[in-house]
Amino acid sequence: MSRARVLVLNAALGPLDYRVPHGMAVEPGSIVVAPLGPRQLLGVVWEADRMPSDAEVGDNRLRPLLAVADVPPIAAPLRRLVEWTADYYLAPPAAVVRMALASTSALEGARKVTEYRATGTIPDRITHQRVQALERIGDRQGLIRELATAADVSDAVIRGLCKAGAIEAVEVDVDSPFPIPDPAHGAPDLSQDQRDAAETLIAAVAARRFEPTLLDGVTGSGKTEVYFEGIAQAIRDGRQTLVLLPEIALTEPFLKRFHDRFGCEPVAWHSGLRSTQRRRAWRAIATGQALVTVGARSALFLPYANLGLIVVDEAHETSFKQEDGVHYHARDVAVMRGKFEDCPIILASATPAIETRQQVELGRYAELKLPGRYGAAEMPTIEAIDLILEPPERGRWLSPRLVSAMEATLAKGEQSLLFLNRRGYAPLTLCRTCGHRFQCPNCTAWMVEHRLTRRLACHHCGHVEPVPRVCPECQGEDTLVACGPGVERIADEVAALFPAAKTAVITSDTIWSPAKAAEFVGRMEAGNIDIVVGTQLVTKGYHFPNLTLVGVVDADLGLEGGDLRAAERTFQQIRQVSGRAGRGDKPGRVFIQTHSPKAQVMQALVTGDSDAFYLAETDARREAGAPPFGRYAAIIVSSEDQAAAHATAVQISRAAPQVDGMAVYGPAPAPLAMLRGRHRYRLLVHARRALDVQDVIRDWLGPLDWPAKVRVTVDVDPYNFL
C-alpha cells in the first residue's frame, strides 16, 4: 500500500491522501499521525472507495505519513458504523471518528506513571488543611492534582505531605489487565418468567447473529438479573459485552450488582474517569481483554475487538440523545452497531418508547415480557391527589394527605421519596416592589435560585452570580421573592414538618460522580436517610427495600410546553419513580399531586392501564404523521449577531425545495431564543416515513453560503424542541 486515504480528526476537512513511506505497514482502520502544514494530526486510514475526497492530487505531491499507532486498527464494523452515523445524522465523519479515539494517550506505547497514596503516618507539623487532605484522601490513590482536587486543597499541601512522609509515591503500570468476570459466580435463583426470558437471551448470544430484543418488565421484575445471564453466555464464549446506562450516577449501583453476580467489577467508561483510567480501559477494550464494559452513551463508539452482546438499559431514556456535537441517539445507533457487528442487542425498559414498541409491532424486534415483580414484592398502589380539591396549606407545596402518609411512613421506620424534576430552590426570583425578574445575560431563561450555594444559576449555560441584597432595578432591600418550588424548597418544607427526620436532596448538583452515588446508596441502605427529595436522578435503577412511599410533588410539570412526547415522557418518568416504592417485602404507596387528575396520562398511571395509554398515544402520532410514523428534522441557525442569524434562517427557508411528502415550517425564534450568547432561529422539516430526508437536506443546504459567524446545525429525529 503506497498511497493511503486518511480521515484526519478535523471536522472542517474532508479525507486527505498521503504517501505511505517504505517499510511502514498500514491497512484500512490503521490509526496514523499525518502532517498538515506545520501541524501533526491523528487520523484513520479508510477505504478510498467508501470515503471520496475532493482534494485528490498526484502521487508526486503526496506528503508521507509520520507514524502508525501501536494499537489494533479500527475494525470494519466500527468503520461502517461511523459511515452510517455520519450519513444519517448529517455529521462530519471526522467528528464521529473522534468519539472512537476518545483517549489519545491510549495510542502511545505501554508506560508507567507515578501516583500517590496515604501511608498512615501523621506528620509532626499538622495543619487544618493537612488534616482535611488526609481525611478526604483516605484510601484513594492518584496523581497529585487529582488528590488535591478530591481533598479540596492546593497541590502544595499534597507535596508537603509527601515530603513529610504522610503520602508516598507508587509506580503504576497504566495498562495492567482487568480481572475476568466469572459467569459461574453468584448464579441467581430466577423465577420461572425470568428463567424463560434468560434462556431466550442465552440462545441469542450463543447464535452469534444480529437480533434486537425488547426486554419489557415492570419495575422490580428483575430485568438486570435476566440480561446478566446473556452477559454470562458472552463471557463463556470469550466475547465482549457493552452495557449502556443513561446516567453516570447509575454506574456505581450497577457495578455493585455486577460484582455480586460475576465476582469482579466490569470496565467502566464515563466522563468521571481519570486520563490514566481512560487509557487503560480503551486499550483493554481495543485488544479484547476487557470482556464487559459499562458506560454512558460515549462508550458506544469504542473499538471493541470482539463484540458479542449490547445491552441498552432504561432504553426509553431521552438522555441517550446527544444534544451537541453529533446529534445521535445512542439507542438507535446501538441497534445499528449490533447489525454491523452481527451480535444481539437487548433494549431493557419498564416503559418502552413508542418508537421501540412500533418496531416490535412490525416484527423487527423480538419481545420478552416480565409482567410481575420478583419474589414477594408487589406493585405499589397509586392514588391521585387533586390539588384543586385538596390544596396544600398556604405557603406550602405538600398536600395534607401526602403529609399524613409521610408521618405514618416515618412512624413505621420506613423511607419516603419526594420527586420534583426541578433543581434549586425556586425557578424564578422577582422583586415584589418593581416586578424585576432575574434573567440570564446569555440566555432567554430565568435564573434559578440555589440557596444551598447562595447563587442564582442558569441551567442552560451554567452562568452563576450571587443573590443580591437589593433589587438591581429599584434598589429596594428585602424585596426579592422566590416564586415556585424546587427540590431545595421542598426539602425546607420537609425539615419544617419533620424536624427529626434525616433528609437528603438528590440532584445532579449533589450527585455528580459515581462515588457520590455510592455514598448516597450506602446511606440509604444503612437507614441514615428517612426522606429523599430528588429530581429524575432518583427515578431509575435504585433498589431500596425499605423505601415504601413515593410522592410526586408536581405531576403536571412535564406536560408544559409543546413537546410531542410530553405525555409519554411524563408517564415514563412517574411510572419509573413510582417503581422505587415497595421493592422489598413491604407494600408501597404512591401519591401523585396534580391539577388534572382526569387527564389521560394521570388516569393511566392510577389504573395501571399502560396499554390503553400507549394505544391512544400511538394513534395520535399516527394521525399526525409524527415519529415513528413520520420524520422530523430540525435546522437550528445561531449567531452572536441576531440580524445575521435571522437573515440566514430566511435564506434557508426561501431555498427550501418543494418535495412531495415533505413540509418545512419556519423560520421562527426558538423557544430559547438566545442560548449561551447566541441568537437562535429554528426551522422544522416534517416528512413522510419513506422519504430520505437526509438526501433532501444535503441537496438543499449544500449550495448555500452563509457568514462564518453563523452556525447552522441539523438535528435529525430531534428530542429537544427548545
XYZ file of C-alpha atoms in Angstrom:
722
model
C 0.000 0.000 0.000
C 1.888 3.086 -1.219
C -0.973 5.570 -1.018
C -3.458 5.942 1.843
C -6.688 7.862 2.233
C -6.773 9.293 5.732
C -9.717 10.691 7.660
C -7.950 13.277 9.844
C -9.518 14.380 13.111
C -10.538 17.803 11.867
C -14.251 18.094 11.095
C -13.630 21.072 8.793
C -11.516 18.938 6.464
C -12.509 16.070 4.250
C -10.396 12.934 3.804
C -6.859 13.555 2.537
C -4.386 11.358 0.663
C -0.875 10.621 1.957
C 2.127 8.618 0.831
C 2.962 5.505 2.848
C 6.751 5.504 3.462
C 8.753 2.407 2.575
C 8.689 -0.084 5.442
C 5.546 1.356 7.086
C 2.635 -1.101 7.164
C -0.863 0.403 7.132
C -4.291 -1.003 6.328
C -7.871 0.316 6.458
C -8.514 1.208 10.091
C -4.881 1.932 10.985
C -4.523 4.939 13.296
C -1.806 7.197 11.948
C -0.077 10.535 12.517
C -0.345 12.748 9.407
C 1.242 16.132 8.649
C -0.974 19.099 7.809
C 1.039 22.242 7.215
C 3.244 22.688 10.283
C 0.890 20.590 12.427
C 0.607 16.858 13.099
C -2.896 15.373 13.237
C -4.255 11.985 14.196
C -6.210 10.191 11.512
C -7.612 6.829 10.467
C -6.802 5.119 7.168
C -10.020 4.477 5.206
C -11.067 2.623 2.061
C -10.792 5.144 -0.791
C -13.950 3.853 -2.495
C -16.022 4.375 0.670
C -14.688 7.839 1.537
C -14.464 10.043 -1.600
C -12.086 13.007 -1.453
C -12.441 16.417 -3.099
C -8.691 17.023 -2.778
C -7.116 14.221 -4.812
C -3.627 15.019 -6.136
C -0.929 13.108 -7.972
C 1.444 10.738 -6.183
C 4.334 13.187 -6.607
C 2.553 15.798 -4.472
C 1.701 13.497 -1.548
C 3.271 14.083 1.859
C 4.397 10.991 3.787
C 2.665 9.667 6.890
C 4.737 10.187 10.027
C 3.826 7.218 12.247
C 1.386 4.397 12.928
C -0.078 3.953 16.414
C 0.803 0.705 18.179
C -2.837 -0.319 18.672
C -5.182 -2.593 16.698
C -6.754 -0.960 13.614
C -10.333 0.314 13.815
C -12.273 -2.768 12.673
C -14.547 -2.803 9.629
C -17.844 -2.985 11.624
C -16.948 0.195 13.524
C -15.889 1.915 10.298
C -19.278 1.031 8.784
C -20.970 2.423 11.915
C -19.016 5.677 11.551
C -20.156 5.980 7.927
C -23.790 5.243 8.833
C -23.851 7.662 11.787
C -22.291 10.479 9.744
C -24.722 9.875 6.884
C -27.887 9.524 8.999
C -27.216 12.414 11.382
C -25.628 14.667 8.733
C -22.404 14.956 10.706
C -18.777 15.173 9.513
C -17.241 11.664 9.585
C -14.216 13.073 11.427
C -16.493 14.198 14.289
C -17.791 10.627 14.620
C -14.330 9.040 14.408
C -13.151 11.363 17.181
C -15.584 9.601 19.550
C -13.892 6.274 18.779
C -10.451 7.751 19.606
C -11.594 9.166 22.939
C -8.245 8.587 24.692
C -5.294 9.926 22.716
C -2.862 8.746 25.417
C -4.026 5.184 24.680
C -2.364 5.435 21.283
C 1.075 5.670 22.901
C 3.119 2.614 23.853
C 2.925 0.857 27.217
C 4.162 3.007 30.078
C 4.110 3.571 33.820
C 3.031 6.618 35.821
C 3.703 7.760 39.356
C 0.658 8.011 41.604
C 0.408 8.838 45.300
C -1.371 7.400 48.342
C -1.502 7.955 52.089
C 0.942 5.956 54.243
C -0.981 6.198 57.516
C 1.786 8.308 59.061
C 0.748 11.543 60.774
C 3.311 14.315 60.130
C 4.888 16.194 63.045
C 3.640 19.511 61.668
C -0.108 19.268 61.264
C -2.398 21.996 59.948
C -6.130 22.229 59.292
C -5.565 21.768 55.559
C -3.319 18.755 56.086
C -5.929 17.132 58.343
C -8.631 17.822 55.753
C -6.449 16.375 52.994
C -5.651 13.146 54.847
C -9.285 12.664 55.905
C -10.658 13.126 52.390
C -7.941 11.161 50.608
C -8.486 8.058 52.761
C -7.611 5.003 50.627
C -7.685 6.970 47.390
C -4.727 6.791 45.032
C -3.979 9.155 42.148
C -1.909 11.958 40.700
C -1.046 14.945 42.909
C -3.565 17.131 41.091
C -6.299 14.505 41.460
C -5.678 14.080 45.204
C -5.641 17.844 45.677
C -8.965 18.170 43.863
C -10.525 15.345 45.913
C -9.309 16.920 49.146
C -10.191 20.490 48.090
C -6.675 21.731 48.907
C -3.805 23.087 46.829
C -1.155 20.949 45.122
C 1.386 22.410 47.554
C -0.405 20.811 50.522
C -0.147 17.362 48.915
C 3.536 17.902 48.041
C 4.198 18.995 51.622
C 2.599 15.779 52.910
C 4.845 13.825 50.531
C 7.963 15.462 51.999
C 6.657 14.754 55.500
C 6.193 11.049 54.705
C 2.405 11.075 55.090
C 1.953 10.391 51.369
C 4.145 8.091 49.281
C 4.809 7.685 45.567
C 3.759 4.463 43.828
C 4.755 3.439 40.312
C 1.690 2.140 38.473
C 1.542 0.079 35.304
C -1.043 2.051 33.329
C -2.094 -0.919 31.214
C -2.371 -3.667 33.851
C -5.062 -6.193 32.853
C -8.578 -6.082 34.250
C -9.955 -9.066 36.219
C -12.003 -11.561 34.191
C -15.667 -11.894 35.274
C -16.690 -15.412 36.341
C -20.003 -16.480 34.749
C -20.406 -19.246 37.378
C -20.031 -16.863 40.351
C -23.182 -15.872 42.250
C -25.651 -17.571 39.910
C -29.110 -16.202 40.827
C -32.299 -18.012 41.789
C -34.589 -16.899 38.964
C -38.368 -17.094 38.806
C -39.966 -19.118 36.015
C -40.658 -15.955 33.953
C -37.083 -14.788 34.430
C -35.662 -18.211 33.575
C -37.674 -18.428 30.350
C -36.526 -14.960 29.271
C -32.913 -15.685 30.250
C -32.827 -18.893 28.221
C -34.042 -16.999 25.152
C -31.287 -14.390 25.574
C -28.628 -17.062 26.175
C -29.643 -18.764 22.937
C -29.496 -15.458 21.046
C -25.957 -14.759 22.315
C -24.818 -18.292 21.503
C -26.254 -17.988 17.965
C -23.917 -15.016 17.286
C -26.299 -13.178 14.995
C -27.993 -9.783 14.957
C -31.262 -9.981 16.862
C -32.810 -6.939 18.602
C -34.915 -7.882 21.653
C -37.099 -5.680 23.837
C -36.930 -6.858 27.467
C -40.154 -5.316 28.794
C -40.565 -5.798 32.533
C -42.308 -3.840 35.251
C -40.096 -2.002 37.739
C -38.629 -4.513 40.183
C -39.200 -7.510 37.896
C -35.502 -8.385 37.747
C -34.618 -7.325 34.208
C -30.970 -6.825 35.209
C -30.663 -10.382 36.554
C -32.171 -11.698 33.313
C -29.821 -9.907 30.925
C -26.901 -10.787 33.239
C -27.459 -14.366 32.036
C -26.962 -13.189 28.451
C -23.746 -11.484 29.566
C -22.639 -14.707 31.277
C -23.019 -16.574 27.971
C -20.954 -13.941 26.139
C -18.218 -14.310 28.796
C -18.259 -18.111 28.395
C -17.831 -17.590 24.644
C -14.890 -15.242 25.236
C -16.735 -12.336 23.598
C -17.216 -8.748 24.778
C -20.365 -7.108 26.132
C -21.291 -3.424 26.191
C -23.900 -2.196 28.686
C -25.140 1.362 28.143
C -26.660 3.269 31.079
C -28.402 6.648 30.717
C -26.846 8.349 33.763
C -23.347 8.351 35.216
C -24.946 8.212 38.693
C -26.358 4.747 37.899
C -22.903 3.335 37.207
C -21.906 2.729 40.840
C -25.060 0.769 41.874
C -24.706 -1.277 38.680
C -21.053 -2.058 39.444
C -22.049 -3.418 42.851
C -24.754 -5.679 41.389
C -22.346 -6.840 38.699
C -19.685 -7.646 41.313
C -22.176 -9.720 43.314
C -23.063 -11.719 40.206
C -19.659 -12.112 38.491
C -17.119 -11.727 41.310
C -15.452 -8.559 39.985
C -16.386 -5.200 38.531
C -16.716 -4.585 34.788
C -14.700 -1.962 32.954
C -16.331 1.442 33.466
C -16.380 4.204 30.854
C -17.727 7.645 31.703
C -16.698 11.277 31.980
C -15.594 10.877 35.610
C -12.582 8.693 34.766
C -9.022 9.955 35.140
C -6.929 10.093 31.974
C -4.902 7.057 33.092
C -8.109 5.100 33.705
C -9.455 6.033 30.274
C -6.195 4.972 28.653
C -6.193 1.592 30.428
C -9.877 0.954 29.599
C -9.510 1.960 25.932
C -6.527 -0.307 25.347
C -8.186 -3.250 27.127
C -11.326 -2.779 25.009
C -9.344 -2.469 21.772
C -7.350 -5.645 22.455
C -10.396 -7.645 23.611
C -9.061 -8.115 27.170
C -11.985 -6.152 28.686
C -14.878 -8.603 28.439
C -17.633 -6.378 29.900
C -17.813 -2.583 29.601
C -20.479 -0.457 31.259
C -20.787 3.207 30.443
C -22.662 6.216 29.207
C -23.552 6.759 25.553
C -19.954 7.654 24.591
C -18.952 4.019 25.267
C -20.923 3.054 22.162
C -18.151 4.134 19.753
C -15.215 2.441 21.479
C -13.227 -0.028 19.315
C -14.398 -3.386 20.735
C -12.319 -6.220 19.309
C -14.924 -8.977 19.550
C -18.361 -7.650 20.475
C -20.857 -10.396 21.317
C -23.714 -8.541 23.059
C -25.043 -4.993 23.511
C -27.442 -4.055 26.323
C -29.195 -0.683 26.466
C -30.641 -0.368 29.984
C -33.522 2.062 30.585
C -33.715 2.214 26.779
C -36.609 4.706 26.842
C -34.471 7.427 28.437
C -34.197 10.670 26.454
C -30.713 11.284 27.901
C -29.460 8.758 25.328
C -29.943 11.536 22.773
C -26.781 13.622 22.330
C -27.711 17.316 22.181
C -24.427 18.815 20.988
C -21.674 17.837 18.579
C -23.001 14.813 16.693
C -26.755 14.742 17.448
C -27.084 10.965 17.603
C -29.456 8.792 19.635
C -27.444 6.087 21.396
C -30.352 3.626 21.464
C -30.767 3.730 17.685
C -27.035 3.783 16.946
C -26.592 0.819 19.324
C -29.056 -1.168 17.224
C -27.040 -0.319 14.117
C -23.793 -1.323 15.833
C -25.384 -4.663 16.664
C -26.293 -5.030 12.990
C -22.773 -4.251 11.771
C -21.154 -6.458 14.455
C -23.730 -9.220 13.818
C -24.496 -9.605 17.520
C -27.730 -9.489 19.555
C -28.880 -6.319 21.284
C -31.173 -6.082 24.315
C -33.297 -2.996 24.972
C -34.381 -3.197 28.629
C -37.156 -0.949 29.923
C -40.220 -0.863 32.158
C -41.728 1.842 29.948
C -40.534 1.272 26.364
C -40.648 4.194 23.938
C -43.392 4.224 21.318
C -40.696 4.002 18.621
C -39.460 0.725 20.157
C -42.986 -0.645 20.585
C -43.653 0.044 16.917
C -40.573 -1.956 15.905
C -41.956 -4.874 17.927
C -45.351 -4.428 16.256
C -43.702 -4.600 12.824
C -41.847 -7.773 13.790
C -38.397 -6.210 13.543
C -37.699 -6.623 17.273
C -38.452 -9.670 19.420
C -40.154 -9.062 22.777
C -39.745 -10.690 26.174
C -42.125 -9.710 28.979
C -41.709 -9.849 32.753
C -45.215 -8.940 33.962
C -44.691 -9.211 37.734
C -42.208 -8.205 40.400
C -39.652 -10.687 41.646
C -40.409 -12.722 44.778
C -42.916 -11.414 47.306
C -42.718 -7.791 46.156
C -45.963 -6.293 44.823
C -46.545 -3.262 42.632
C -47.374 -0.175 44.744
C -50.855 1.288 44.989
C -51.143 4.650 43.199
C -53.507 7.476 44.128
C -54.005 10.883 42.534
C -54.383 13.932 44.757
C -56.462 16.683 43.140
C -54.675 19.880 44.186
C -57.819 21.893 43.455
C -59.884 19.872 45.934
C -57.054 19.116 48.386
C -54.708 22.110 48.206
C -51.603 22.386 50.416
C -51.624 24.829 53.293
C -50.808 28.418 52.333
C -47.112 28.811 51.598
C -46.573 25.058 51.272
C -46.435 22.563 48.402
C -47.282 19.217 50.005
C -50.969 18.347 50.357
C -52.343 17.217 53.759
C -52.943 13.643 52.523
C -49.342 13.273 51.376
C -48.051 14.759 54.645
C -50.156 12.285 56.648
C -48.784 9.407 54.615
C -45.226 10.616 55.277
C -45.962 10.787 59.017
C -47.203 7.194 59.007
C -44.197 6.033 56.983
C -41.757 7.675 59.405
C -43.587 6.145 62.367
C -43.034 2.667 60.877
C -39.308 3.343 60.377
C -39.638 3.250 56.591
C -38.277 5.610 53.949
C -40.040 8.127 51.691
C -39.165 9.746 48.376
C -40.497 13.102 47.123
C -39.997 13.652 43.408
C -39.867 17.053 41.715
C -37.969 17.420 38.462
C -36.701 20.920 39.205
C -33.294 21.680 40.693
C -32.584 24.539 43.071
C -34.825 26.410 45.471
C -37.137 28.308 43.105
C -37.385 28.609 39.315
C -37.921 32.369 39.402
C -36.849 35.243 41.643
C -38.518 38.634 41.315
C -38.824 41.941 43.140
C -42.197 42.404 44.833
C -41.818 46.189 44.531
C -40.972 46.764 40.866
C -41.517 43.311 39.370
C -37.904 42.900 38.167
C -37.138 39.290 37.178
C -33.647 37.852 37.184
C -32.805 36.636 33.688
C -29.608 35.023 32.438
C -27.475 37.553 30.498
C -26.573 34.816 27.972
C -29.923 33.033 27.514
C -33.630 33.803 27.362
C -34.129 31.897 30.607
C -34.840 32.837 34.198
C -32.100 32.462 36.774
C -32.800 29.695 39.293
C -32.100 30.388 42.961
C -29.904 27.807 44.724
C -29.941 28.538 48.439
C -27.532 25.739 49.320
C -24.799 27.551 47.380
C -26.323 31.074 47.716
C -26.278 31.580 43.960
C -28.541 32.370 41.064
C -27.777 29.909 38.272
C -28.753 29.397 34.644
C -29.368 25.712 33.967
C -28.731 26.169 30.247
C -25.331 27.857 30.037
C -24.010 27.498 33.590
C -23.810 31.247 34.350
C -23.891 31.904 38.107
C -23.976 35.030 40.216
C -24.528 35.724 43.911
C -28.023 36.559 45.113
C -28.012 40.369 45.526
C -29.031 42.064 48.763
C -31.049 44.692 46.893
C -33.078 44.755 43.710
C -30.747 45.854 40.868
C -33.572 47.881 39.298
C -35.312 49.751 42.146
C -32.584 49.264 44.800
C -35.212 48.032 47.256
C -33.980 45.989 50.214
C -35.654 42.735 51.309
C -37.965 42.858 48.292
C -36.808 39.729 46.436
C -39.285 36.849 46.390
C -38.716 33.241 45.324
C -41.600 32.016 43.139
C -42.471 28.357 42.788
C -40.801 25.298 44.282
C -37.572 23.479 43.524
C -36.232 20.478 45.420
C -34.394 22.681 47.932
C -37.639 24.453 48.821
C -39.419 21.118 49.242
C -36.558 19.973 51.474
C -37.031 23.103 53.623
C -40.732 22.289 53.935
C -39.908 18.706 54.933
C -37.458 19.982 57.562
C -40.171 22.246 58.995
C -42.763 19.439 59.029
C -40.456 16.668 60.271
C -37.510 18.292 62.091
C -36.258 14.955 63.459
C -36.197 13.223 60.051
C -32.929 12.736 58.190
C -33.382 14.301 54.746
C -31.232 14.147 51.605
C -31.510 16.297 48.458
C -30.501 14.219 45.424
C -29.904 16.096 42.161
C -27.075 16.495 39.648
C -25.826 19.287 41.950
C -25.256 16.835 44.810
C -24.630 13.559 42.938
C -22.055 14.496 40.297
C -19.904 11.341 40.288
C -20.216 7.573 40.761
C -18.507 7.946 44.136
C -21.189 10.380 45.315
C -23.878 7.975 44.058
C -22.239 5.134 46.005
C -22.202 7.292 49.142
C -25.939 8.007 48.724
C -26.736 4.305 48.212
C -24.723 3.397 51.301
C -26.577 5.925 53.457
C -29.950 4.696 52.193
C -29.112 1.038 52.791
C -27.778 1.839 56.280
C -31.005 3.668 57.174
C -29.243 7.023 57.574
C -31.813 8.753 55.359
C -35.534 8.919 56.131
C -36.759 11.187 53.333
C -35.226 11.703 49.895
C -36.134 14.804 47.888
C -34.903 14.356 44.341
C -35.128 15.018 40.624
C -35.172 12.500 37.751
C -31.812 11.240 39.017
C -33.705 9.054 41.529
C -36.391 7.757 39.161
C -34.499 4.736 37.857
C -32.052 1.998 38.690
C -32.091 2.201 42.501
C -33.322 -0.651 44.705
C -34.141 0.323 48.291
C -36.291 -2.349 50.008
C -37.209 -0.057 52.910
C -38.500 2.745 50.653
C -42.288 2.357 50.741
C -43.718 5.802 49.961
C -43.293 7.976 46.855
C -44.855 11.418 46.487
C -44.844 13.179 43.108
C -44.969 16.872 44.056
C -45.970 18.332 40.658
C -47.034 15.685 38.151
C -48.157 18.340 35.649
C -44.679 19.875 35.276
C -43.598 17.653 32.393
C -46.794 18.361 30.419
C -45.910 22.025 29.917
C -44.604 23.233 26.547
C -45.105 21.945 23.021
C -43.096 18.700 23.139
C -44.874 15.999 21.134
C -43.541 13.394 23.595
C -44.654 15.313 26.725
C -47.393 12.880 27.780
C -45.213 9.841 27.059
C -42.256 11.295 28.981
C -44.491 12.196 31.935
C -45.929 8.675 32.005
C -42.465 7.092 31.816
C -40.970 9.349 34.460
C -43.770 8.960 37.010
C -44.074 5.226 36.347
C -40.324 4.876 36.925
C -40.274 6.891 40.146
C -43.365 5.013 41.355
C -41.375 1.841 40.852
C -38.965 2.848 43.623
C -41.723 2.100 46.200
C -42.389 -1.345 47.652
C -39.484 -3.207 46.037
C -38.973 -5.385 49.133
C -41.405 -7.350 51.298
C -43.200 -4.204 52.496
C -46.068 -2.811 50.391
C -45.564 0.508 48.612
C -47.810 3.541 48.125
C -47.564 6.363 45.587
C -49.334 9.742 45.687
C -49.445 11.893 42.557
C -50.218 15.575 43.141
C -51.902 17.036 40.054
C -54.302 19.743 38.923
C -55.595 17.446 36.169
C -56.487 14.072 37.722
C -58.837 13.314 34.804
C -56.081 13.703 32.190
C -55.458 10.546 30.201
C -51.882 10.165 31.420
C -52.915 10.540 35.100
C -55.728 8.025 34.681
C -53.335 5.541 33.077
C -50.885 5.922 35.971
C -53.565 5.422 38.628
C -55.277 2.465 36.941
C -52.066 0.910 35.676
C -53.579 0.587 32.210
C -50.443 1.395 30.252
C -51.657 -0.474 27.165
C -54.649 1.869 26.738
C -52.426 4.928 27.216
C -49.851 3.776 24.669
C -52.576 2.793 22.200
C -54.114 6.283 22.382
C -50.686 7.975 22.116
C -49.722 5.780 19.179
C -52.982 6.534 17.359
C -52.467 10.274 17.904
C -48.910 10.048 16.495
C -50.106 8.034 13.507
C -52.823 10.582 12.730
C -50.348 13.482 12.976
C -47.677 11.696 10.935
C -45.323 12.153 13.888
C -42.497 9.715 14.724
C -42.416 6.763 14.374
C -44.954 7.179 11.549
C -43.327 10.273 10.081
C -39.988 12.023 10.332
C -38.791 15.279 11.836
C -35.545 17.146 11.322
C -34.709 20.465 12.945
C -32.490 23.106 11.386
C -31.122 25.470 14.043
C -29.474 28.727 12.956
C -27.474 30.623 15.580
C -25.110 33.569 15.800
C -23.997 36.243 18.234
C -25.304 38.670 15.584
C -29.110 38.452 15.632
C -29.529 40.078 12.208
C -27.111 37.601 10.626
C -28.885 34.639 12.224
C -32.289 35.884 11.052
C -31.062 36.623 7.519
C -29.524 33.148 7.218
C -32.674 31.471 8.523
C -34.765 33.365 5.958
C -32.278 32.448 3.210
C -32.547 28.753 4.126
C -36.344 28.949 4.260
C -36.604 30.573 0.822
C -34.334 27.918 -0.675
C -36.460 25.081 0.726
C -37.257 22.530 -2.013
C -40.792 21.546 -2.950
C -40.792 17.813 -2.265
C -43.836 15.583 -2.252
C -44.473 14.335 1.279
C -42.357 16.995 2.991
C -43.233 20.324 4.617
C -40.953 22.997 6.062
C -42.146 25.216 8.917
C -40.438 28.429 9.968
C -38.120 30.105 10.470
C -39.232 31.199 13.916
C -37.321 32.298 17.002
C -36.510 29.231 19.083
C -38.304 28.929 22.449
C -34.829 29.574 23.882
C -34.287 32.495 21.510
C -30.813 33.126 22.949
C -28.575 30.382 24.319
C -25.003 30.899 25.554
C -24.944 34.332 23.991
C -26.127 33.185 20.552
C -29.439 34.204 18.970
C -31.327 31.193 17.637
C -33.906 30.515 14.903
C -35.454 27.160 14.063
C -36.938 25.515 11.021
C -38.760 22.200 11.299
C -38.852 19.655 8.492
C -41.796 17.226 8.611
C -41.681 14.337 6.143
C -43.346 11.014 5.468
C -41.510 7.994 6.829
C -40.300 6.643 3.499
C -38.667 9.892 2.367
C -34.859 10.038 2.500
C -34.910 13.381 4.258
C -31.118 13.392 4.726
C -30.502 13.477 0.965
C -33.059 16.255 0.576
C -31.399 18.367 3.291
C -27.912 17.738 1.868
C -29.015 18.897 -1.600
C -30.865 21.848 -0.037
C -28.144 23.215 2.266
C -25.085 22.159 0.249
C -25.134 25.004 -2.353
C -25.955 27.726 0.221
C -23.383 30.097 1.708
C -23.733 31.997 4.949
C -21.380 34.153 7.054
C -18.666 32.382 9.030
C -20.107 33.817 12.251
C -23.385 31.944 11.660
C -23.703 28.308 12.740
C -26.229 26.010 11.064
C -26.955 22.728 12.838
C -29.179 19.898 11.641
C -30.792 17.656 14.264
C -32.307 14.529 12.700
C -35.022 12.931 14.874
C -34.956 15.777 17.438
C -35.991 15.171 21.044
C -35.402 18.714 22.274
C -37.604 21.387 20.709
C -36.120 24.313 22.655
